[in-house]
PDB file of C-alpha atoms in Angstrom:
ATOM      1  CA  MET A  14     132.229  88.035  74.525  1.00  0.00           C
ATOM      2  CA  SER A  15     131.443  85.444  71.871  1.00  0.00           C
ATOM      3  CA  LYS A  16     134.137  83.883  69.703  1.00  0.00           C
ATOM      4  CA  LYS A  17     132.553  85.425  66.633  1.00  0.00           C
ATOM      5  CA  ALA A  18     132.646  88.930  68.123  1.00  0.00           C
ATOM      6  CA  PHE A  19     136.247  88.428  69.217  1.00  0.00           C
ATOM      7  CA  SER A  20     137.226  87.301  65.715  1.00  0.00           C
ATOM      8  CA  VAL A  21     135.607  90.391  64.206  1.00  0.00           C
ATOM      9  CA  ILE A  22     137.505  92.687  66.593  1.00  0.00           C
ATOM     10  CA  VAL A  23     140.826  90.934  65.807  1.00  0.00           C
ATOM     11  CA  SER A  24     140.157  91.215  62.075  1.00  0.00           C
ATOM     12  CA  VAL A  25     139.442  94.923  62.368  1.00  0.00           C
ATOM     13  CA  ILE A  26     142.659  95.469  64.316  1.00  0.00           C
ATOM     14  CA  VAL A  27     144.732  93.486  61.776  1.00  0.00           C
ATOM     15  CA  ILE A  28     143.207  95.375  58.854  1.00  0.00           C
ATOM     16  CA  GLY A  29     143.859  98.656  60.635  1.00  0.00           C
ATOM     17  CA  LEU A  30     147.483  97.765  61.285  1.00  0.00           C
ATOM     18  CA  PHE A  31     147.970  96.605  57.725  1.00  0.00           C
ATOM     19  CA  SER A  32     146.468  99.804  56.333  1.00  0.00           C
ATOM     20  CA  SER A  33     148.633 101.860  58.651  1.00  0.00           C
ATOM     21  CA  CYS A  34     151.801  99.999  57.586  1.00  0.00           C
ATOM     22  CA  ALA A  35     150.888 100.303  53.918  1.00  0.00           C
ATOM     23  CA  LYS A  36     150.330 104.058  54.297  1.00  0.00           C
ATOM     24  CA  GLU A  37     153.644 104.453  56.101  1.00  0.00           C
ATOM     25  CA  PHE A  38     155.422 102.484  53.388  1.00  0.00           C
ATOM     26  CA  ASN A  39     153.883 104.588  50.609  1.00  0.00           C
ATOM     27  CA  ASP A  40     154.612 107.869  52.426  1.00  0.00           C
ATOM     28  CA  VAL A  41     158.265 106.976  52.927  1.00  0.00           C
ATOM     29  CA  TYR A  42     158.596 105.597  49.409  1.00  0.00           C
ATOM     30  CA  LYS A  43     157.405 108.935  47.976  1.00  0.00           C
ATOM     31  CA  SER A  44     159.563 111.016  50.322  1.00  0.00           C
ATOM     32  CA  ASN A  45     162.349 113.185  48.957  1.00  0.00           C
ATOM     33  CA  ASP A  46     164.325 112.714  52.153  1.00  0.00           C
ATOM     34  CA  TYR A  47     166.719 110.076  50.811  1.00  0.00           C
ATOM     35  CA  VAL A  48     168.561 109.631  54.099  1.00  0.00           C
ATOM     36  CA  TYR A  49     165.270 108.868  55.820  1.00  0.00           C
ATOM     37  CA  ARG A  50     164.262 106.490  53.034  1.00  0.00           C
ATOM     38  CA  TYR A  51     167.603 104.713  53.292  1.00  0.00           C
ATOM     39  CA  GLU A  52     167.334 104.252  57.053  1.00  0.00           C
ATOM     40  CA  TYR A  53     163.790 103.021  56.622  1.00  0.00           C
ATOM     41  CA  ALA A  54     164.988 100.506  54.022  1.00  0.00           C
ATOM     42  CA  LYS A  55     167.652  99.214  56.411  1.00  0.00           C
ATOM     43  CA  GLU A  56     164.998  98.841  59.106  1.00  0.00           C
ATOM     44  CA  LEU A  57     162.854  96.812  56.701  1.00  0.00           C
ATOM     45  CA  TYR A  58     165.872  94.629  55.971  1.00  0.00           C
ATOM     46  CA  THR A  59     166.687  94.164  59.654  1.00  0.00           C
ATOM     47  CA  THR A  60     163.108  93.127  60.433  1.00  0.00           C
ATOM     48  CA  GLY A  61     163.012  90.567  57.616  1.00  0.00           C
ATOM     49  CA  LYS A  62     160.872  92.495  55.122  1.00  0.00           C
ATOM     50  CA  TYR A  63     163.286  91.745  52.307  1.00  0.00           C
ATOM     51  CA  SER A  64     161.028  92.227  49.286  1.00  0.00           C
ATOM     52  CA  ARG A  65     160.022  95.713  50.439  1.00  0.00           C
ATOM     53  CA  ALA A  66     163.597  96.564  51.380  1.00  0.00           C
ATOM     54  CA  SER A  67     164.782  95.590  47.902  1.00  0.00           C
ATOM     55  CA  LEU A  68     162.377  98.106  46.347  1.00  0.00           C
ATOM     56  CA  PHE A  69     163.948 100.932  48.330  1.00  0.00           C
ATOM     57  CA  PHE A  70     167.543  99.838  47.815  1.00  0.00           C
ATOM     58  CA  GLY A  71     166.937  99.306  44.104  1.00  0.00           C
ATOM     59  CA  ASP A  72     165.634 102.849  43.696  1.00  0.00           C
ATOM     60  CA  MET A  73     168.450 104.388  45.706  1.00  0.00           C
ATOM     61  CA  VAL A  74     171.387 102.610  44.064  1.00  0.00           C
ATOM     62  CA  THR A  75     171.433 105.187  41.289  1.00  0.00           C
ATOM     63  CA  LEU A  76     170.595 108.095  43.598  1.00  0.00           C
ATOM     64  CA  PHE A  77     173.488 107.259  45.912  1.00  0.00           C
ATOM     65  CA  LYS A  78     176.032 106.762  43.144  1.00  0.00           C
ATOM     66  CA  GLY A  79     179.242 108.540  44.104  1.00  0.00           C
ATOM     67  CA  THR A  80     178.177 109.029  47.724  1.00  0.00           C
ATOM     68  CA  ASP A  81     179.350 107.387  50.941  1.00  0.00           C
ATOM     69  CA  ASN A  82     176.237 105.191  50.991  1.00  0.00           C
ATOM     70  CA  ALA A  83     176.575 103.858  47.449  1.00  0.00           C
ATOM     71  CA  GLU A  84     178.647 100.786  48.253  1.00  0.00           C
ATOM     72  CA  GLU A  85     176.582  99.638  51.215  1.00  0.00           C
ATOM     73  CA  CYS A  86     173.325 100.311  49.370  1.00  0.00           C
ATOM     74  CA  LEU A  87     174.328  98.108  46.436  1.00  0.00           C
ATOM     75  CA  PHE A  88     175.407  95.313  48.750  1.00  0.00           C
ATOM     76  CA  LEU A  89     172.199  95.462  50.805  1.00  0.00           C
ATOM     77  CA  TYR A  90     170.209  95.496  47.561  1.00  0.00           C
ATOM     78  CA  GLY A  91     171.837  92.189  46.607  1.00  0.00           C
ATOM     79  CA  MET A  92     171.265  90.686  50.039  1.00  0.00           C
ATOM     80  CA  SER A  93     167.630  91.799  50.063  1.00  0.00           C
ATOM     81  CA  CYS A  94     166.976  90.133  46.710  1.00  0.00           C
ATOM     82  CA  PHE A  95     168.778  86.984  47.835  1.00  0.00           C
ATOM     83  CA  LYS A  96     166.821  86.691  51.071  1.00  0.00           C
ATOM     84  CA  ALA A  97     163.593  87.476  49.236  1.00  0.00           C
ATOM     85  CA  GLY A  98     164.238  84.518  46.925  1.00  0.00           C
ATOM     86  CA  ASP A  99     165.011  86.553  43.798  1.00  0.00           C
ATOM     87  CA  TYR A 100     168.243  84.682  43.158  1.00  0.00           C
ATOM     88  CA  GLU A 101     168.813  85.660  39.531  1.00  0.00           C
ATOM     89  CA  SER A 102     168.626  89.366  40.399  1.00  0.00           C
ATOM     90  CA  ALA A 103     170.823  88.796  43.434  1.00  0.00           C
ATOM     91  CA  ALA A 104     173.531  87.138  41.336  1.00  0.00           C
ATOM     92  CA  GLU A 105     173.604  90.057  38.905  1.00  0.00           C
ATOM     93  CA  ILE A 106     173.692  92.626  41.723  1.00  0.00           C
ATOM     94  CA  PHE A 107     176.566  90.874  43.506  1.00  0.00           C
ATOM     95  CA  LYS A 108     178.451  90.677  40.196  1.00  0.00           C
ATOM     96  CA  LYS A 109     177.898  94.416  39.736  1.00  0.00           C
ATOM     97  CA  TYR A 110     179.204  95.058  43.237  1.00  0.00           C
ATOM     98  CA  CYS A 111     182.364  93.039  42.539  1.00  0.00           C
ATOM     99  CA  GLN A 112     182.945  94.994  39.327  1.00  0.00           C
ATOM    100  CA  SER A 113     182.286  98.362  40.956  1.00  0.00           C
ATOM    101  CA  TYR A 114     184.110  97.699  44.244  1.00  0.00           C
ATOM    102  CA  PRO A 115     186.697  94.931  43.662  1.00  0.00           C
ATOM    103  CA  LYS A 116     188.485  95.945  46.883  1.00  0.00           C
ATOM    104  CA  GLY A 117     185.360  97.026  48.721  1.00  0.00           C
ATOM    105  CA  ARG A 118     184.247  96.232  52.261  1.00  0.00           C
ATOM    106  CA  TYR A 119     181.879  93.525  51.066  1.00  0.00           C
ATOM    107  CA  ALA A 120     183.896  92.266  48.078  1.00  0.00           C
ATOM    108  CA  GLU A 121     184.740  88.858  49.520  1.00  0.00           C
ATOM    109  CA  PHE A 122     181.224  88.261  50.783  1.00  0.00           C
ATOM    110  CA  SER A 123     179.683  89.449  47.503  1.00  0.00           C
ATOM    111  CA  ARG A 124     181.951  87.210  45.441  1.00  0.00           C
ATOM    112  CA  TYR A 125     180.902  84.247  47.578  1.00  0.00           C
ATOM    113  CA  TYR A 126     177.245  85.148  47.236  1.00  0.00           C
ATOM    114  CA  VAL A 127     177.452  85.196  43.459  1.00  0.00           C
ATOM    115  CA  GLY A 128     177.967  81.451  43.793  1.00  0.00           C
ATOM    116  CA  GLU A 129     175.318  81.119  46.488  1.00  0.00           C
ATOM    117  CA  SER A 130     172.765  82.918  44.309  1.00  0.00           C
ATOM    118  CA  LEU A 131     173.553  80.856  41.211  1.00  0.00           C
ATOM    119  CA  LEU A 132     173.457  77.677  43.299  1.00  0.00           C
ATOM    120  CA  GLU A 133     169.785  78.353  44.022  1.00  0.00           C
ATOM    121  CA  THR A 134     169.007  78.408  40.280  1.00  0.00           C
ATOM    122  CA  VAL A 135     170.568  75.020  39.529  1.00  0.00           C
ATOM    123  CA  PRO A 136     168.008  72.631  37.950  1.00  0.00           C
ATOM    124  CA  GLU A 137     167.613  68.898  38.449  1.00  0.00           C
ATOM    125  CA  PRO A 138     170.254  66.744  36.701  1.00  0.00           C
ATOM    126  CA  ARG A 139     167.996  65.735  33.792  1.00  0.00           C
ATOM    127  CA  LEU A 140     167.680  69.359  32.624  1.00  0.00           C
ATOM    128  CA  ASP A 141     170.162  71.693  30.959  1.00  0.00           C
ATOM    129  CA  GLN A 142     173.076  72.229  33.337  1.00  0.00           C
ATOM    130  CA  THR A 143     174.284  75.629  32.124  1.00  0.00           C
ATOM    131  CA  PRO A 144     173.351  77.222  35.492  1.00  0.00           C
ATOM    132  CA  THR A 145     175.387  74.507  37.231  1.00  0.00           C
ATOM    133  CA  VAL A 146     178.465  75.362  35.172  1.00  0.00           C
ATOM    134  CA  GLN A 147     177.963  79.058  35.949  1.00  0.00           C
ATOM    135  CA  ALA A 148     177.670  78.358  39.676  1.00  0.00           C
ATOM    136  CA  MET A 149     180.813  76.211  39.597  1.00  0.00           C
ATOM    137  CA  LYS A 150     182.731  79.000  37.871  1.00  0.00           C
ATOM    138  CA  ALA A 151     181.535  81.496  40.480  1.00  0.00           C
ATOM    139  CA  TYR A 152     182.777  79.319  43.353  1.00  0.00           C
ATOM    140  CA  GLN A 153     186.073  78.634  41.565  1.00  0.00           C
ATOM    141  CA  ASP A 154     186.593  82.361  40.943  1.00  0.00           C
ATOM    142  CA  PHE A 155     185.941  82.974  44.629  1.00  0.00           C
ATOM    143  CA  LEU A 156     188.459  80.329  45.702  1.00  0.00           C
ATOM    144  CA  ASP A 157     191.064  81.709  43.301  1.00  0.00           C
ATOM    145  CA  LEU A 158     190.664  85.220  44.686  1.00  0.00           C
ATOM    146  CA  TYR A 159     190.270  84.274  48.350  1.00  0.00           C
ATOM    147  CA  PRO A 160     192.175  81.011  48.937  1.00  0.00           C
ATOM    148  CA  TYR A 161     192.289  81.610  52.697  1.00  0.00           C
ATOM    149  CA  SER A 162     188.725  82.824  53.140  1.00  0.00           C
ATOM    150  CA  GLN A 163     186.602  81.743  56.083  1.00  0.00           C
ATOM    151  CA  TYR A 164     184.142  80.491  53.439  1.00  0.00           C
ATOM    152  CA  LYS A 165     186.757  78.331  51.705  1.00  0.00           C
ATOM    153  CA  ASN A 166     185.479  74.964  52.953  1.00  0.00           C
ATOM    154  CA  GLU A 167     181.857  75.813  52.199  1.00  0.00           C
ATOM    155  CA  ALA A 168     182.745  76.935  48.676  1.00  0.00           C
ATOM    156  CA  GLN A 169     184.830  73.818  47.994  1.00  0.00           C
ATOM    157  CA  GLY A 170     182.107  71.519  49.296  1.00  0.00           C
ATOM    158  CA  LYS A 171     179.459  73.105  47.102  1.00  0.00           C
ATOM    159  CA  LEU A 172     181.800  73.072  44.121  1.00  0.00           C
ATOM    160  CA  TYR A 173     182.262  69.305  44.501  1.00  0.00           C
ATOM    161  CA  LYS A 174     178.512  68.753  44.847  1.00  0.00           C
ATOM    162  CA  LEU A 175     177.877  70.739  41.685  1.00  0.00           C
ATOM    163  CA  GLN A 176     180.496  68.668  39.879  1.00  0.00           C
ATOM    164  CA  ASP A 177     178.701  65.521  41.032  1.00  0.00           C
ATOM    165  CA  ARG A 178     175.549  66.922  39.460  1.00  0.00           C
ATOM    166  CA  LEU A 179     177.325  67.272  36.111  1.00  0.00           C
ATOM    167  CA  VAL A 180     178.602  63.717  36.422  1.00  0.00           C
ATOM    168  CA  GLU A 181     175.091  62.496  37.179  1.00  0.00           C
ATOM    169  CA  LYS A 182     173.865  64.315  34.066  1.00  0.00           C
ATOM    170  CA  GLU A 183     176.463  62.472  31.967  1.00  0.00           C
ATOM    171  CA  TYR A 184     175.510  59.180  33.588  1.00  0.00           C
ATOM    172  CA  LEU A 185     171.844  59.723  32.797  1.00  0.00           C
ATOM    173  CA  ASN A 186     172.764  60.550  29.190  1.00  0.00           C
ATOM    174  CA  ALA A 187     174.863  57.394  28.860  1.00  0.00           C
ATOM    175  CA  LYS A 188     172.156  55.281  30.464  1.00  0.00           C
ATOM    176  CA  LEU A 189     169.566  56.710  28.087  1.00  0.00           C
ATOM    177  CA  TYR A 190     171.679  55.693  25.094  1.00  0.00           C
ATOM    178  CA  TYR A 191     172.013  52.186  26.509  1.00  0.00           C
ATOM    179  CA  ASN A 192     168.276  51.897  27.157  1.00  0.00           C
ATOM    180  CA  LEU A 193     167.521  53.037  23.612  1.00  0.00           C
ATOM    181  CA  GLY A 194     169.628  50.115  22.405  1.00  0.00           C
ATOM    182  CA  THR A 195     168.910  49.354  18.754  1.00  0.00           C
ATOM    183  CA  TYR A 196     166.147  51.935  18.506  1.00  0.00           C
ATOM    184  CA  PHE A 197     166.597  54.163  15.418  1.00  0.00           C
ATOM    185  CA  GLY A 198     168.763  51.479  13.852  1.00  0.00           C
ATOM    186  CA  ASN A 199     170.227  48.030  14.374  1.00  0.00           C
ATOM    187  CA  CYS A 200     173.830  49.083  15.220  1.00  0.00           C
ATOM    188  CA  THR A 201     175.228  47.621  12.032  1.00  0.00           C
ATOM    189  CA  SER A 202     176.429  50.980  10.650  1.00  0.00           C
ATOM    190  CA  GLY A 203     178.706  52.256  13.379  1.00  0.00           C
ATOM    191  CA  GLY A 204     176.986  51.321  16.583  1.00  0.00           C
ATOM    192  CA  ASN A 205     174.383  54.021  17.087  1.00  0.00           C
ATOM    193  CA  ASN A 206     173.094  54.081  20.665  1.00  0.00           C
ATOM    194  CA  TYR A 207     175.425  51.483  22.187  1.00  0.00           C
ATOM    195  CA  GLU A 208     178.489  53.234  20.809  1.00  0.00           C
ATOM    196  CA  ALA A 209     177.080  56.571  21.938  1.00  0.00           C
ATOM    197  CA  CYS A 210     176.733  55.128  25.439  1.00  0.00           C
ATOM    198  CA  ILE A 211     180.327  53.888  25.400  1.00  0.00           C
ATOM    199  CA  VAL A 212     181.754  57.208  24.178  1.00  0.00           C
ATOM    200  CA  THR A 213     179.683  59.247  26.651  1.00  0.00           C
ATOM    201  CA  ALA A 214     180.674  57.054  29.602  1.00  0.00           C
ATOM    202  CA  GLN A 215     184.357  56.941  28.638  1.00  0.00           C
ATOM    203  CA  ASN A 216     184.529  60.721  28.219  1.00  0.00           C
ATOM    204  CA  ALA A 217     182.891  61.194  31.627  1.00  0.00           C
ATOM    205  CA  LEU A 218     185.484  58.929  33.259  1.00  0.00           C
ATOM    206  CA  LYS A 219     188.312  60.880  31.615  1.00  0.00           C
ATOM    207  CA  GLU A 220     186.911  64.201  32.788  1.00  0.00           C
ATOM    208  CA  TYR A 221     185.870  63.024  36.254  1.00  0.00           C
ATOM    209  CA  PRO A 222     188.240  60.145  37.129  1.00  0.00           C
ATOM    210  CA  TYR A 223     187.435  60.204  40.842  1.00  0.00           C
ATOM    211  CA  THR A 224     183.661  60.263  40.574  1.00  0.00           C
ATOM    212  CA  THR A 225     181.648  58.059  42.934  1.00  0.00           C
ATOM    213  CA  LEU A 226     179.784  56.836  39.831  1.00  0.00           C
ATOM    214  CA  ARG A 227     182.917  55.343  38.310  1.00  0.00           C
ATOM    215  CA  GLU A 228     181.721  51.738  38.693  1.00  0.00           C
ATOM    216  CA  ASP A 229     178.303  52.641  37.281  1.00  0.00           C
ATOM    217  CA  PHE A 230     179.929  54.099  34.169  1.00  0.00           C
ATOM    218  CA  ALA A 231     182.162  51.039  33.861  1.00  0.00           C
ATOM    219  CA  THR A 232     179.108  48.773  34.069  1.00  0.00           C
ATOM    220  CA  LEU A 233     177.394  50.665  31.255  1.00  0.00           C
ATOM    221  CA  ILE A 234     180.510  50.431  29.090  1.00  0.00           C
ATOM    222  CA  MET A 235     180.776  46.670  29.665  1.00  0.00           C
ATOM    223  CA  LYS A 236     177.094  46.037  28.949  1.00  0.00           C
ATOM    224  CA  SER A 237     177.122  48.293  25.885  1.00  0.00           C
ATOM    225  CA  LYS A 238     180.186  46.624  24.377  1.00  0.00           C
ATOM    226  CA  TYR A 239     178.612  43.210  24.743  1.00  0.00           C
ATOM    227  CA  SER A 240     175.270  44.364  23.294  1.00  0.00           C
ATOM    228  CA  LEU A 241     177.098  46.117  20.467  1.00  0.00           C
ATOM    229  CA  ALA A 242     178.862  42.870  19.587  1.00  0.00           C
ATOM    230  CA  VAL A 243     175.601  40.907  19.652  1.00  0.00           C
ATOM    231  CA  HIS A 244     173.850  43.322  17.292  1.00  0.00           C
ATOM    232  CA  SER A 245     176.732  43.881  14.873  1.00  0.00           C
ATOM    233  CA  ILE A 246     177.027  42.543  11.352  1.00  0.00           C
ATOM    234  CA  LYS A 247     179.049  39.357  10.949  1.00  0.00           C
ATOM    235  CA  ALA A 248     182.117  41.179   9.640  1.00  0.00           C
ATOM    236  CA  LYS A 249     182.459  43.181  12.862  1.00  0.00           C
ATOM    237  CA  GLN A 250     181.417  40.636  15.438  1.00  0.00           C
ATOM    238  CA  ALA A 251     184.745  38.907  16.028  1.00  0.00           C
ATOM    239  CA  ASP A 252     186.552  42.131  16.924  1.00  0.00           C
ATOM    240  CA  ARG A 253     183.658  43.422  18.990  1.00  0.00           C
ATOM    241  CA  PHE A 254     183.214  40.214  20.986  1.00  0.00           C
ATOM    242  CA  GLN A 255     186.947  40.236  21.725  1.00  0.00           C
ATOM    243  CA  ASP A 256     186.685  43.882  22.812  1.00  0.00           C
ATOM    244  CA  ALA A 257     183.708  43.032  25.032  1.00  0.00           C
ATOM    245  CA  GLU A 258     185.586  40.115  26.615  1.00  0.00           C
ATOM    246  CA  ASP A 259     188.615  42.307  27.336  1.00  0.00           C
ATOM    247  CA  GLU A 260     186.317  44.922  28.860  1.00  0.00           C
ATOM    248  CA  CYS A 261     184.788  42.313  31.175  1.00  0.00           C
ATOM    249  CA  TYR A 262     188.175  41.164  32.402  1.00  0.00           C
ATOM    250  CA  GLY A 263     189.181  44.781  32.995  1.00  0.00           C
ATOM    251  CA  PHE A 264     185.964  45.355  34.919  1.00  0.00           C
ATOM    252  CA  LEU A 265     186.601  42.330  37.157  1.00  0.00           C
ATOM    253  CA  ASN A 266     190.159  43.436  37.840  1.00  0.00           C
ATOM    254  CA  GLU A 267     189.054  46.919  38.886  1.00  0.00           C
ATOM    255  CA  TYR A 268     185.892  45.884  40.745  1.00  0.00           C
ATOM    256  CA  PRO A 269     186.412  42.331  42.037  1.00  0.00           C
ATOM    257  CA  GLU A 270     183.659  42.733  44.648  1.00  0.00           C
ATOM    258  CA  SER A 271     181.147  44.332  42.301  1.00  0.00           C
ATOM    259  CA  LYS A 272     177.499  43.304  42.414  1.00  0.00           C
ATOM    260  CA  GLU A 273     177.812  42.960  38.626  1.00  0.00           C
ATOM    261  CA  ARG A 274     180.589  40.369  38.898  1.00  0.00           C
ATOM    262  CA  ALA A 275     178.304  37.501  37.894  1.00  0.00           C
ATOM    263  CA  LEU A 276     177.137  39.445  34.830  1.00  0.00           C
ATOM    264  CA  ALA A 277     180.731  40.111  33.758  1.00  0.00           C
ATOM    265  CA  GLU A 278     181.604  36.418  34.130  1.00  0.00           C
ATOM    266  CA  ARG A 279     178.516  35.429  32.147  1.00  0.00           C
ATOM    267  CA  TYR A 280     179.477  37.811  29.354  1.00  0.00           C
ATOM    268  CA  ILE A 281     182.980  36.336  29.254  1.00  0.00           C
ATOM    269  CA  GLN A 282     181.567  32.832  28.752  1.00  0.00           C
ATOM    270  CA  LYS A 283     179.280  34.045  25.979  1.00  0.00           C
ATOM    271  CA  CYS A 284     182.164  35.835  24.249  1.00  0.00           C
ATOM    272  CA  LYS A 285     184.282  32.655  24.429  1.00  0.00           C
ATOM    273  CA  ARG A 286     181.398  30.645  23.060  1.00  0.00           C
ATOM    274  CA  TYR A 287     181.221  32.944  20.028  1.00  0.00           C
ATOM    275  CA  THR A 288     184.976  32.604  19.494  1.00  0.00           C
ATOM    276  CA  GLN A 289     184.707  28.801  19.612  1.00  0.00           C
ATOM    277  CA  THR A 290     181.442  28.252  17.732  1.00  0.00           C
ATOM    278  CA  GLY A 291     180.592  31.465  15.941  1.00  0.00           C
ATOM    279  CA  GLU A 292     177.181  31.390  17.604  1.00  0.00           C
ATOM    280  CA  VAL A 293     175.696  34.527  19.179  1.00  0.00           C
ATOM    281  CA  ASP A 294     174.014  34.100  22.544  1.00  0.00           C
ATOM    282  CA  ASP A 295     172.252  37.308  23.551  1.00  0.00           C
TER     283      ASP A 295
END
């Protein structure tokens, strides 16, 4: 038999099987035997056909309301959506389960999977982080309700990673302000971008004092204070150069081995030069 003939035979068989499966699916989907439909849906779920399973479970959630199958059906509906990649629907379904069955068989697992579902919707740090905050709240709610859960360590680890994402977002915001520098103004009327960088970085350090980006924030603050002094009007320069010098000393005390040590020392010399001569060296 030629390869071409063999390929044709295989294609015919595949098409036949597909048509047969599609017919079976449609026949069961239209059936009024809800117990049969439910068992068929669970078989689809077990065999990894999650999108199809979710269609059945979704239809039967209302039909099974008040019955012995209602709780399990709602839970499997959420799991089917999650495994099918429909994370937003999954999060809402798991939330509904937790509201409907707060002491149910799958309550702990569903509460955990609210966080898992929201975690999958988290965007990159440069974008709006509302989904990140929602995911963090979901994990925190889970930990508050189930402090001794077998999923405790996983939930805590993901909570910390999500927090790091928020910190990174703040760092990127602060860095953007610094890079904008004197754009949209020359910093003479309050500081504009350099002051915005300083405030953003300082607030981040207050909110997340143990962040791994602590030195990076401190570097931005030091650089921004020096640049702010350089670009200030004469009346404000003395105070701002003194503030920049103090910031550099504080940076060196906290990070004596920093790769930015030489920069901090150079800034200190320039600040002292201004104090002695009144000349600005940018």
